[in-house]
Short mmCIF file of C-alpha atoms in Angstrom, two decimals:
data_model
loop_
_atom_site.label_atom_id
_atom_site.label_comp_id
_atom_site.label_asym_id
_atom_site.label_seq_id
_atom_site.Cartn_x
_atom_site.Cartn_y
_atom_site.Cartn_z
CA UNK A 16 67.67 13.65 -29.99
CA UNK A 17 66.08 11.31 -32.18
CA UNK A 18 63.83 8.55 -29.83
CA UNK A 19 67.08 7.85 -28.14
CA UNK A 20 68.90 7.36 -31.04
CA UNK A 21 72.58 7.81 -30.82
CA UNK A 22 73.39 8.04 -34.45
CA UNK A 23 72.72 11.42 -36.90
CA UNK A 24 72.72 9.95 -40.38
CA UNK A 25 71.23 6.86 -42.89
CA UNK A 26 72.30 6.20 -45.86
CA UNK A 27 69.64 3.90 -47.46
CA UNK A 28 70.85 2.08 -50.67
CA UNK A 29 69.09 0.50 -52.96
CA UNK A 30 68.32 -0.54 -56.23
CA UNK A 31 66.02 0.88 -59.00
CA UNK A 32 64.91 -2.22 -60.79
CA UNK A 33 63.32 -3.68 -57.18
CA UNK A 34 59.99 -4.48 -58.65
CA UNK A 35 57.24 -1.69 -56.50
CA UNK A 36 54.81 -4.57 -56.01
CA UNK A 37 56.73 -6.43 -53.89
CA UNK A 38 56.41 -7.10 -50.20
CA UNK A 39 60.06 -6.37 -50.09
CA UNK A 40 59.92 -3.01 -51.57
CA UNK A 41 56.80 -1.80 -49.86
CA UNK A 42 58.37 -2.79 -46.57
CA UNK A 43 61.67 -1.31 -46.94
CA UNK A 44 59.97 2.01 -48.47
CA UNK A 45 57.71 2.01 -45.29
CA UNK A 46 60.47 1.84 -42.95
CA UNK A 47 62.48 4.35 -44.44
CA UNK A 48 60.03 7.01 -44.48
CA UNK A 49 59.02 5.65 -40.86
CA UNK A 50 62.77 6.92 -40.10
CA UNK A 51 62.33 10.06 -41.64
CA UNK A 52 59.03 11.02 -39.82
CA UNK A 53 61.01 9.92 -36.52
CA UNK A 54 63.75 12.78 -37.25
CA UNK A 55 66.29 10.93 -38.56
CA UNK A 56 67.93 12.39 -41.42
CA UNK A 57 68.60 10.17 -44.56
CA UNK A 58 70.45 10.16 -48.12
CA UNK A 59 69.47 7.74 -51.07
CA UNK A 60 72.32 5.57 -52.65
CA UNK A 61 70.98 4.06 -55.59
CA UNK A 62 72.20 1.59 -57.93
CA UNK A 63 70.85 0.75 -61.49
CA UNK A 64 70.53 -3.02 -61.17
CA UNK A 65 71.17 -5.34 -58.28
CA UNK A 66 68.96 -8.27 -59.30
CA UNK A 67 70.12 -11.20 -59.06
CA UNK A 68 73.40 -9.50 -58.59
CA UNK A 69 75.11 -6.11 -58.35
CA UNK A 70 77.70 -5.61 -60.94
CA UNK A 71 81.04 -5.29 -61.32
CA UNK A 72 81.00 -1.96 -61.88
CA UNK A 73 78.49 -0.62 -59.43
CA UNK A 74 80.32 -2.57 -56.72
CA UNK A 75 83.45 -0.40 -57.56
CA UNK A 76 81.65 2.81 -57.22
CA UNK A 77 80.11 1.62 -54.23
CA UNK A 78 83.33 0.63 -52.31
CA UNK A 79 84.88 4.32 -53.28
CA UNK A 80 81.45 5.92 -51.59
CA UNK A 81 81.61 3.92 -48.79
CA UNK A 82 85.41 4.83 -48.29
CA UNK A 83 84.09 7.98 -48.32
CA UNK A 84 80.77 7.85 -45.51
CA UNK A 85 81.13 9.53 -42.27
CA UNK A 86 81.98 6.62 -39.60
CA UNK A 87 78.93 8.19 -37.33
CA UNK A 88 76.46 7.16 -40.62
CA UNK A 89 74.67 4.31 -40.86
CA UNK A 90 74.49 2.07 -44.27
CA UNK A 91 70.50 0.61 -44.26
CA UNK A 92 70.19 -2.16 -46.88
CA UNK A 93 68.05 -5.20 -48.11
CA UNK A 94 70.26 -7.87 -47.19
CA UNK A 95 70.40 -9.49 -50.27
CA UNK A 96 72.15 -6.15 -51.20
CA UNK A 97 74.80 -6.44 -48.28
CA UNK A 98 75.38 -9.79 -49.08
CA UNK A 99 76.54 -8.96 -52.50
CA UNK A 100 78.28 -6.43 -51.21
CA UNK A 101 80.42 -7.92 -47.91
CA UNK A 102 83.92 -7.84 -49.43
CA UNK A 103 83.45 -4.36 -49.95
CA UNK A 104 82.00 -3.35 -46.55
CA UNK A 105 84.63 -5.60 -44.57
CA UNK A 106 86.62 -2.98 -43.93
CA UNK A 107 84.27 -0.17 -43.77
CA UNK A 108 84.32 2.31 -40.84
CA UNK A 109 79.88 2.85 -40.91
CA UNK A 110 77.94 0.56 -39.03
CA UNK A 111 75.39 -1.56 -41.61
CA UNK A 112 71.71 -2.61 -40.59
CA UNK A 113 70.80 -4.97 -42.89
CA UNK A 114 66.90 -5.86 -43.76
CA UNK A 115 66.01 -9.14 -43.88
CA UNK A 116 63.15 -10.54 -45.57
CA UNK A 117 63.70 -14.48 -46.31
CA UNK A 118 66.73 -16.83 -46.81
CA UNK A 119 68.24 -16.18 -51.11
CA UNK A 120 69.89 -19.91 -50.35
CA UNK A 121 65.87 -21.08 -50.16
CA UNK A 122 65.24 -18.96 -52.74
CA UNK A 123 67.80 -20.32 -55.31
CA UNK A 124 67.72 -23.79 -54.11
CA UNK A 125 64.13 -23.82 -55.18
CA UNK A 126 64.80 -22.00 -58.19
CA UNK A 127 67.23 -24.17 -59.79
CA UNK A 128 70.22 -21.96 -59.11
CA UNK A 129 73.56 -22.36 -57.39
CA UNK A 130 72.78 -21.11 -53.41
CA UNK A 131 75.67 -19.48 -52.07
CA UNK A 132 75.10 -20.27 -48.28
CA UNK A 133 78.54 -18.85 -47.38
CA UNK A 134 77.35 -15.25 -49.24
CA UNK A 135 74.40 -15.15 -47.01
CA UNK A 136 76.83 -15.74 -44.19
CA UNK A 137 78.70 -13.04 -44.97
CA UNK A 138 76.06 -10.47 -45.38
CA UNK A 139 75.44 -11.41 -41.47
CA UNK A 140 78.85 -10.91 -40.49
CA UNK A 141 79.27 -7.49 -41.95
CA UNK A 142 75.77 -6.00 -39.89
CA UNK A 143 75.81 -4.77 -37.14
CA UNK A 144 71.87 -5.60 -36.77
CA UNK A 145 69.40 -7.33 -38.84
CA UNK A 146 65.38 -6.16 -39.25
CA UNK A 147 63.22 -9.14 -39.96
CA UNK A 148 59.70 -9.55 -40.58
CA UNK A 149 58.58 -12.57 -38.11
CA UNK A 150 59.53 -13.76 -35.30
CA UNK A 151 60.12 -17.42 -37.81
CA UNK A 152 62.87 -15.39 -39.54
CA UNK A 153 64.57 -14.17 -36.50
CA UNK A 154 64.31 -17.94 -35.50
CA UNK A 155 65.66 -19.26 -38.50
CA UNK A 156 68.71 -16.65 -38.89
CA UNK A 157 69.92 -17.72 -35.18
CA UNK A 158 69.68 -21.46 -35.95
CA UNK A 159 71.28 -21.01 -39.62
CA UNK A 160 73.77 -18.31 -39.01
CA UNK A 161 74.57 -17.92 -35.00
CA UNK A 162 73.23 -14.62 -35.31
CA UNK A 163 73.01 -12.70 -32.07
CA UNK A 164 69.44 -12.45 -30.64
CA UNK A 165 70.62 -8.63 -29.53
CA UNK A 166 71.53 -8.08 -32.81
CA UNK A 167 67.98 -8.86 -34.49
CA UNK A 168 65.05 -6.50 -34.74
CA UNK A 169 61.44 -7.91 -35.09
CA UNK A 170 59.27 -5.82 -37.14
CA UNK A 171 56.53 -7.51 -38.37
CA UNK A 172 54.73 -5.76 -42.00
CA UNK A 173 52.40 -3.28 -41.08
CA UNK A 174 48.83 -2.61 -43.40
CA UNK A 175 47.01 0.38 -44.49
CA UNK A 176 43.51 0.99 -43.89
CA UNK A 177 41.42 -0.51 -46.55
CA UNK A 178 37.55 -1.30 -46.88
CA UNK A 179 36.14 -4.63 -46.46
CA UNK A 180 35.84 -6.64 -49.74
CA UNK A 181 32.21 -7.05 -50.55
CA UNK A 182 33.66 -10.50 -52.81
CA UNK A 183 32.49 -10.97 -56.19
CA UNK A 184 28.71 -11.16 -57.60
CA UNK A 185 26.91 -13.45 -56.60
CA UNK A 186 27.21 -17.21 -58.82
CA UNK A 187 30.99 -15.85 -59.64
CA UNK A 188 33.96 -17.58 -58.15
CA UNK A 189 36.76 -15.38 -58.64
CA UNK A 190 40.77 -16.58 -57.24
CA UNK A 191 43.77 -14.22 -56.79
CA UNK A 192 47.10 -15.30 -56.62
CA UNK A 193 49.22 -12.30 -55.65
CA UNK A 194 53.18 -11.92 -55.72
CA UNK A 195 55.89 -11.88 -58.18
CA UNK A 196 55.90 -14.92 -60.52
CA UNK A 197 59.06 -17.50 -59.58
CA UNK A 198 59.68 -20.86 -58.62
CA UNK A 199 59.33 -19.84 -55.00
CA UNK A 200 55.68 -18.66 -55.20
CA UNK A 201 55.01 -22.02 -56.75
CA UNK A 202 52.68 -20.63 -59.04
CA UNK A 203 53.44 -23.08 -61.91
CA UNK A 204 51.97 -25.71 -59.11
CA UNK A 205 48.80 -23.99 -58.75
CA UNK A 206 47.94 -23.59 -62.55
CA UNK A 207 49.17 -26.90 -63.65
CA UNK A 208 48.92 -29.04 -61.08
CA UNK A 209 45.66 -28.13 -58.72
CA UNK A 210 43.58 -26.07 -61.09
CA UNK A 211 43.13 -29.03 -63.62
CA UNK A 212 42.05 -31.17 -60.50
CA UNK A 213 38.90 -28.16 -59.50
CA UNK A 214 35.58 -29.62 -60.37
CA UNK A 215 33.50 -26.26 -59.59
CA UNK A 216 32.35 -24.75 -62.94
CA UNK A 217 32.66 -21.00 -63.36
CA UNK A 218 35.67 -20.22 -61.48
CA UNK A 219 38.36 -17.59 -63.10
CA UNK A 220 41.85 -17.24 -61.25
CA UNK A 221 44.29 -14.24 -61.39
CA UNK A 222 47.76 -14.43 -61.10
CA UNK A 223 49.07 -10.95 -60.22
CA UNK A 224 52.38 -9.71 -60.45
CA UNK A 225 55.64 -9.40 -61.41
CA UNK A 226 56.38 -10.92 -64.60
CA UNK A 227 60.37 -10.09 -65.52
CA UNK A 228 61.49 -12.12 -63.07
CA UNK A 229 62.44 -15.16 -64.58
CA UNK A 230 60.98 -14.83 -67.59
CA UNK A 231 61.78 -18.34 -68.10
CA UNK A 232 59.84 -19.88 -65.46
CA UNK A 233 56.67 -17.34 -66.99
CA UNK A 234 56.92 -18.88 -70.21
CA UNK A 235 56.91 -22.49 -68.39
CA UNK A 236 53.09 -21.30 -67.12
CA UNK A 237 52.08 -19.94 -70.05
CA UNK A 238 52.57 -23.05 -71.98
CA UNK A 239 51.23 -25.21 -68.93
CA UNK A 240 48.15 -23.24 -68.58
CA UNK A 241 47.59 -23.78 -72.62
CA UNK A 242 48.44 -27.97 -72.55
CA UNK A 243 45.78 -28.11 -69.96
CA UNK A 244 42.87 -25.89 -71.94
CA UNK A 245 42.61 -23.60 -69.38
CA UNK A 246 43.41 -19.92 -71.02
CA UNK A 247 40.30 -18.59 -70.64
CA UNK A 248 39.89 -19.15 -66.94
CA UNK A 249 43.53 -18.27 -65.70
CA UNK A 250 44.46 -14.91 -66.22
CA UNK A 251 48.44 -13.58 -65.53
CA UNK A 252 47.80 -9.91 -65.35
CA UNK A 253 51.63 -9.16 -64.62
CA UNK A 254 51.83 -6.20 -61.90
CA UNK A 255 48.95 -3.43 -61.61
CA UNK A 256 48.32 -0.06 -60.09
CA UNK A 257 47.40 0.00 -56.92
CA UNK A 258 43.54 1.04 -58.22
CA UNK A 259 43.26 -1.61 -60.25
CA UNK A 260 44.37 -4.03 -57.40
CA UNK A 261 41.76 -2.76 -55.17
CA UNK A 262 39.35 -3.13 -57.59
CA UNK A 263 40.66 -7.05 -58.09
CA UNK A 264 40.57 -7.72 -54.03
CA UNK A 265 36.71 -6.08 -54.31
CA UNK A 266 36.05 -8.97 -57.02
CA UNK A 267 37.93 -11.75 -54.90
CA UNK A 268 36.32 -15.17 -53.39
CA UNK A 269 39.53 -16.19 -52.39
CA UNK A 270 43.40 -15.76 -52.28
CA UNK A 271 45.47 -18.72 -52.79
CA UNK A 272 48.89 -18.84 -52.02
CA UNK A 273 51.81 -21.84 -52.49
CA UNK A 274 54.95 -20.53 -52.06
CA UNK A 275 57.61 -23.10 -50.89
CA UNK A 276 58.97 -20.60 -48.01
CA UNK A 277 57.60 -17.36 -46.63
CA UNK A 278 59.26 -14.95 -44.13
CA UNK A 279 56.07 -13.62 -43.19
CA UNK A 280 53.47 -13.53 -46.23
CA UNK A 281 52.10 -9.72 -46.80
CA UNK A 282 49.88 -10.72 -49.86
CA UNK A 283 48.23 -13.26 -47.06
CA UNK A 284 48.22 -10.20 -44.10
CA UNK A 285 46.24 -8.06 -47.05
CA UNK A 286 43.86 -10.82 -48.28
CA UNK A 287 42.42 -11.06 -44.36
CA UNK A 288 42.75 -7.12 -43.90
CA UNK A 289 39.70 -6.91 -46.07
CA UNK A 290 38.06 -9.82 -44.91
CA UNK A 291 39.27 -12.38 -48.30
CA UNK A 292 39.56 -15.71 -46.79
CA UNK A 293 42.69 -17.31 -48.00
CA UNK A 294 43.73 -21.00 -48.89
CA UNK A 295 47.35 -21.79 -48.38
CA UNK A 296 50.24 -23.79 -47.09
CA UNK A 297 52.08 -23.59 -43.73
CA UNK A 298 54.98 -22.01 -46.17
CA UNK A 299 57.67 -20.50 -43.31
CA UNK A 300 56.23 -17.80 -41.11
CA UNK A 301 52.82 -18.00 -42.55
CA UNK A 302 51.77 -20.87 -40.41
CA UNK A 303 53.15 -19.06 -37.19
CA UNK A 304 50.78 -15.89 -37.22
CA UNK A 305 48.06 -16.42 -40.00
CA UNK A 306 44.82 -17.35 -37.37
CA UNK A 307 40.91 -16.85 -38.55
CA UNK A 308 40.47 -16.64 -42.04
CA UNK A 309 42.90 -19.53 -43.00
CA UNK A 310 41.98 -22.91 -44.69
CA UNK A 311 46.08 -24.89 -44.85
CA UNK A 312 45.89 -27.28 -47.56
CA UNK A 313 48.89 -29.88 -47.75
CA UNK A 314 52.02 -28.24 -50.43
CA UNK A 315 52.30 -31.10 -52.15
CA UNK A 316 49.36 -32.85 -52.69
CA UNK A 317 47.36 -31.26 -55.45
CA UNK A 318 43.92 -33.13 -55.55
CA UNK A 319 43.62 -32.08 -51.55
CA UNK A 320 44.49 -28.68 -52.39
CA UNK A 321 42.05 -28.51 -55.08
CA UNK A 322 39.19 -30.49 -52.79
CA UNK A 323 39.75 -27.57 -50.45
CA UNK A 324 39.08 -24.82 -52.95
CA UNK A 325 36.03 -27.06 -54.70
CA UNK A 326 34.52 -26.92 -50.90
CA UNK A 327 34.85 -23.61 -50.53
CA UNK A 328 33.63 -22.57 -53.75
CA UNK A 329 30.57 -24.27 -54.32
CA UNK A 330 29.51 -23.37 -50.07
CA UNK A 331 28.90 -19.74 -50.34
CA UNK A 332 27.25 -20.00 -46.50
CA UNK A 333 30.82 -21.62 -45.58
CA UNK A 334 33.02 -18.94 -47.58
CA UNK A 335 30.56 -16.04 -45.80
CA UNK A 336 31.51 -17.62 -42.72
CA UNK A 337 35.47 -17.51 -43.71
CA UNK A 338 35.08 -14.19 -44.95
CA UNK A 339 33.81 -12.63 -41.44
CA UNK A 340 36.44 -14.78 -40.23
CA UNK A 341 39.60 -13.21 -42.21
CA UNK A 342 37.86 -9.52 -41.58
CA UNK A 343 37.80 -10.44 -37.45
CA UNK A 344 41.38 -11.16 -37.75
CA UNK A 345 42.72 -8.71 -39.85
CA UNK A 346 41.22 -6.14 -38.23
CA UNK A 347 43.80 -7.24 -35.48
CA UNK A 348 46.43 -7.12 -37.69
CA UNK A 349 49.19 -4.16 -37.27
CA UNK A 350 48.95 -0.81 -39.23
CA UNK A 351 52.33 0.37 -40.44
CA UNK A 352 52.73 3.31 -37.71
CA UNK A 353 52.61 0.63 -35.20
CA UNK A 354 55.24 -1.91 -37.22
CA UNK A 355 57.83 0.97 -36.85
CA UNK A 356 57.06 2.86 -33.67
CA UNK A 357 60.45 3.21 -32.37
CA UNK A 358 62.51 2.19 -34.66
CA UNK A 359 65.17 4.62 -35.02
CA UNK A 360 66.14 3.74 -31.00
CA UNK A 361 65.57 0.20 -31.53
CA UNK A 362 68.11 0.18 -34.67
CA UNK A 363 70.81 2.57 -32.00
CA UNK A 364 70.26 -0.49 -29.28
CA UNK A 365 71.14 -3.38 -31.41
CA UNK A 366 74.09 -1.74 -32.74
CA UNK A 367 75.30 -0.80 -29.54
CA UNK A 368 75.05 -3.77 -28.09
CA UNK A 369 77.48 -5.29 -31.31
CA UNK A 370 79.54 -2.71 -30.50
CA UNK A 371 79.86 -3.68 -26.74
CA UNK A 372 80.30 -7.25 -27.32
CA UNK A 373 83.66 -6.14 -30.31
CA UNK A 374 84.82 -3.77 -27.54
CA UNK A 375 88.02 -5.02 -26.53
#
């Protein structure tokens, strides 16, 4: 027996061009292996490219493999990929647990693309539970979509062990912006808009991560960050290893984040983990856990923003103060063996508690 689970098998599917450095891949890789150290036995289905879509003809092959799943299996999925993929799992005989990291109808609004509400809704209706990161997401997915408390599992990201940042040498004021780079991580707001408005000398900032995204919105930045003269003091690095990002959190005053909407904010969680104060908004879930080690500036009023940073920056006794702050707190802050503890007989409740309530 598997921690009380009542299922034998996961099939995990996924996509190979979900970018490594996100919060959304690290969690979903964590959680799978967390259910594979837990006994539970699982097989990869992998598709070629599912962002921002799964094609035509990868949905086809996927609706003959389903056909073809053992009803006792279980189909574990991003949501975004169930989503895509409702029509073909409406009449499936497997049960689907779908993972759920933040609303693609925030994500697209904000982006400038059409947001299919009524796809989301349908990703919902074909799971028989939903993993989310905060308890602001499960929130938001009952007051959005009538999704069944019973039905959603709260697991919120877990960290690794990592050593306290020492910050950078002393006189340098070094920023890191971390997470891919799209309209939703408002990093076009941050270069063009409060950067410009900082009046401490000496500062550099780093933008890391993703790239490909919308390559359109990267270009946007680039030629931003050149109109305003400041190419020598804003670096986009695009993603690194994981070396070369602890080597950039060593060198780190401060993380700064924007983003419009967060369902929980890992870069954040990793920034106070080794003791990096952070400067950010109350974006989503952020706001509902982030404690010591915080400074919220307002989202949409650049010159306070920047007046936040400029404070922090030129009071190294203040940002020492911060800094013990955001390693107090983090040091609170889950480790991944603790996010998942369980999890394979918390996924076999929530689905049999959907199937109770279809029972006739």
């Amino acid at each position: 027996m598997v921690e009380g689970a009542q299922f034998v098998h996961i099939i995990y599917l996924h996509s190979d061009d979900y970018a490594r450095l996100t919060g959304g891949h690290v969690y979903n890789s964590r959680l799978v292996a967390a259910l594979a150290a837990q006994g539970v036995s699982i097989s990869d289905l992998a598709v070629p490219v599912a962002f921002p879509s799964i094609d035509a003809p990868s949905r086809a092959r996927l609706a003959a493999a389903f056909t073809e799943l053992s009803a006792d299996a279980i189909l574990l999925s991003d949501h975004l990929h169930i989503a895509d993929l409702a029509p073909q799992l409406g009449s499936r005989r497997l049960r689907v647990v779908a993972i759920f990291h933040h609303s693609r109808t925030i994500e697209d609004s904000v982006s400038g693309r059409p947001a299919d509400r009524d796809a989301e809704r349908r990703g919902f209706d074909v799971s028989d539970a939903v993993i989310v990161t905060s308890q602001a997401t499960r929130d938001y997915i009952i007051a959005h979509y009538g999704v069944a408390p019973e039905r959603i599992i709260v697991a919120v990201p877990g960290l690794d062990p990592a050593p306290r940042s020492p910050g950078p040498a002393a006189g340098a004021r070094s920023l890191l912006t971390l997470g891919a780079v799209i309209p939703r991580k408002r990093q076009g707001w941050l270069v063009e808009e409060v950067a410009p408005r900082l009046r401490t000398s000496g500062w550099h900032w780093r933008l890391v991560g993703d790239l490909d995204r919308d390559p359109g919105y990267v270009a946007r930045i680039r030629t931003g960050i050149a109109a305003a003269g400041l190419s020598g003091p804003i670096e986009l690095t695009g993603g690194v290893d994981d070396a070369t990002l602890d080597r950039l959190w060593s060198e780190t005053a401060l993380c700064v984040a924007a983003s419009h909407y967060e369902g929980y904010g890992m870069a954040v969680a990793e920034a106070l983990r080794r003791g990096v104060p952070v400067v950010t908004t109350q974006s989503g879930a952020v706001a509902t856990w982030a404690g010591a080690g915080v400074s919220f500036a307002p989202a949409d009023d650049p010159s306070a923003f920047a007046k936040i940073l400029d404070g922090l920056l030129a009071d190294p006794s203040a940002l020492r103060r911060l800094a013990d702050e955001a390693w107090a707190f983090g040091s609170t802050l889950p480790a991944w063996d603790e996010t998942f503890a369980g999890m394979a007989g918390r996924m076999a409740a929530a689905i049999a508690g959907r199937c109770a309530v279809a029972a006739p």
